[in-house]
Amino acid sequence: MYVPGELSETKKVVIDIGTGYYVEKEIPDAIDYFKRKVKFVTTQIEKVQQIMKEKLIARERQWRAKSRQLWLLSKPRLQLLSPRNCLFILVCLHVNLYKTAALR
């Protein structure tokens, strides 16, 4: 919370450096501290954004792979067979029919 006020001493200010610690600094030093803090926080935000972007890309790849798997599983099995596999199956069926007929 911020409230308006007046400084009794205009050469020094008290700044919050985190976790309840306060430091008295001269104004140019305080300005320098906050500039460094803004730069640090900005750098950390950029790092997190890059990590999020990489994770989003990885998750999208996983989603596409799963979608493709589900799509392939939803198609009838015969459509998944290559022409070579279909020919092999037909030959095997023909041979089995021939053997069955020969045994009679």
Coordinates of C-alpha atoms in Angstrom, one line a residue:
M1 CA 0.0 0.0 0.0
Y2 CA 1.3 3.5 -0.8
V3 CA 0.3 6.7 0.9
P4 CA 1.4 10.2 0.0
G5 CA 3.8 11.8 2.3
E6 CA 6.6 14.4 2.7
L7 CA 10.3 13.6 3.3
S8 CA 11.9 15.4 6.2
E9 CA 15.3 14.5 4.9
T10 CA 15.6 14.7 1.1
K11 CA 19.0 13.3 0.7
K12 CA 18.3 9.7 2.0
V13 CA 15.4 7.3 1.6
V14 CA 14.6 3.9 3.2
I15 CA 14.0 1.2 0.6
D16 CA 12.6 -2.3 1.0
I17 CA 15.1 -4.8 -0.3
G18 CA 12.9 -7.8 0.3
T19 CA 11.6 -10.2 3.0
G20 CA 11.1 -7.4 5.5
Y21 CA 14.6 -5.9 5.3
Y22 CA 14.9 -2.1 4.8
V23 CA 18.0 -0.1 4.0
E24 CA 18.7 3.6 4.1
K25 CA 20.3 4.8 0.9
E26 CA 21.0 8.1 -0.7
I27 CA 18.7 8.9 -3.6
P28 CA 21.1 8.2 -6.5
D29 CA 22.0 4.9 -4.9
A30 CA 18.4 4.0 -4.4
I31 CA 17.6 4.9 -8.1
D32 CA 20.6 2.7 -9.2
Y33 CA 19.3 -0.2 -7.0
F34 CA 15.8 0.0 -8.5
K35 CA 17.2 0.2 -12.0
R36 CA 19.2 -3.0 -11.4
K37 CA 16.2 -4.6 -9.8
V38 CA 14.0 -3.8 -12.9
K39 CA 16.7 -5.1 -15.2
F40 CA 17.0 -8.4 -13.1
V41 CA 13.2 -8.9 -13.0
T42 CA 12.9 -8.2 -16.8
T43 CA 15.6 -10.8 -17.5
Q44 CA 13.9 -13.4 -15.3
I45 CA 10.6 -12.7 -17.1
E46 CA 12.2 -13.2 -20.5
K47 CA 13.8 -16.5 -19.3
V48 CA 10.4 -17.7 -18.1
Q49 CA 8.7 -16.7 -21.3
Q50 CA 11.3 -18.6 -23.3
I51 CA 10.8 -21.7 -21.2
M52 CA 7.0 -21.4 -21.5
K53 CA 7.3 -21.1 -25.3
E54 CA 9.5 -24.2 -25.5
K55 CA 7.1 -26.2 -23.3
L56 CA 4.1 -25.0 -25.3
I57 CA 5.9 -26.2 -28.5
A58 CA 6.7 -29.6 -26.9
R59 CA 3.1 -30.0 -25.7
E60 CA 1.7 -29.1 -29.1
R61 CA 4.0 -31.8 -30.7
Q62 CA 2.7 -34.3 -28.1
W63 CA -0.9 -33.4 -28.9
R64 CA -0.3 -33.8 -32.6
A65 CA 1.3 -37.2 -32.2
K66 CA -1.5 -38.4 -29.9
S67 CA -4.1 -37.0 -32.4
R68 CA -2.4 -38.9 -35.2
Q69 CA -2.4 -42.1 -33.2
L70 CA -6.1 -41.8 -32.4
W71 CA -6.9 -41.0 -36.0
L72 CA -4.9 -44.1 -37.1
L73 CA -6.6 -46.3 -34.6
S74 CA -10.1 -45.0 -35.6
K75 CA -9.5 -46.2 -39.3
P76 CA -10.5 -49.7 -40.3
R77 CA -7.5 -52.1 -40.0
L78 CA -7.5 -53.1 -43.7
Q79 CA -6.9 -49.5 -44.7
L80 CA -3.8 -49.4 -42.5
L81 CA -2.2 -52.3 -44.5
S82 CA 0.2 -51.5 -47.3
P83 CA -0.4 -53.0 -50.7
R84 CA 2.5 -55.4 -50.2
N85 CA 1.0 -56.6 -46.9
C86 CA -2.4 -57.1 -48.5
L87 CA -0.8 -59.2 -51.3
F88 CA 1.0 -61.3 -48.6
I89 CA -2.3 -61.9 -46.8
L90 CA -4.0 -62.9 -50.0
V91 CA -1.3 -65.4 -50.9
C92 CA -1.4 -66.9 -47.4
L93 CA -5.1 -67.3 -47.6
H94 CA -4.9 -68.9 -51.0
V95 CA -2.2 -71.3 -49.8
N96 CA -4.3 -72.3 -46.8
L97 CA -7.4 -72.8 -48.9
Y98 CA -5.3 -75.0 -51.3
K99 CA -3.9 -77.0 -48.4
T100 CA -7.4 -77.5 -46.9
A101 CA -8.8 -78.6 -50.3
A102 CA -5.9 -81.0 -50.8
L103 CA -6.5 -82.7 -47.4
R104 CA -10.1 -83.5 -48.4

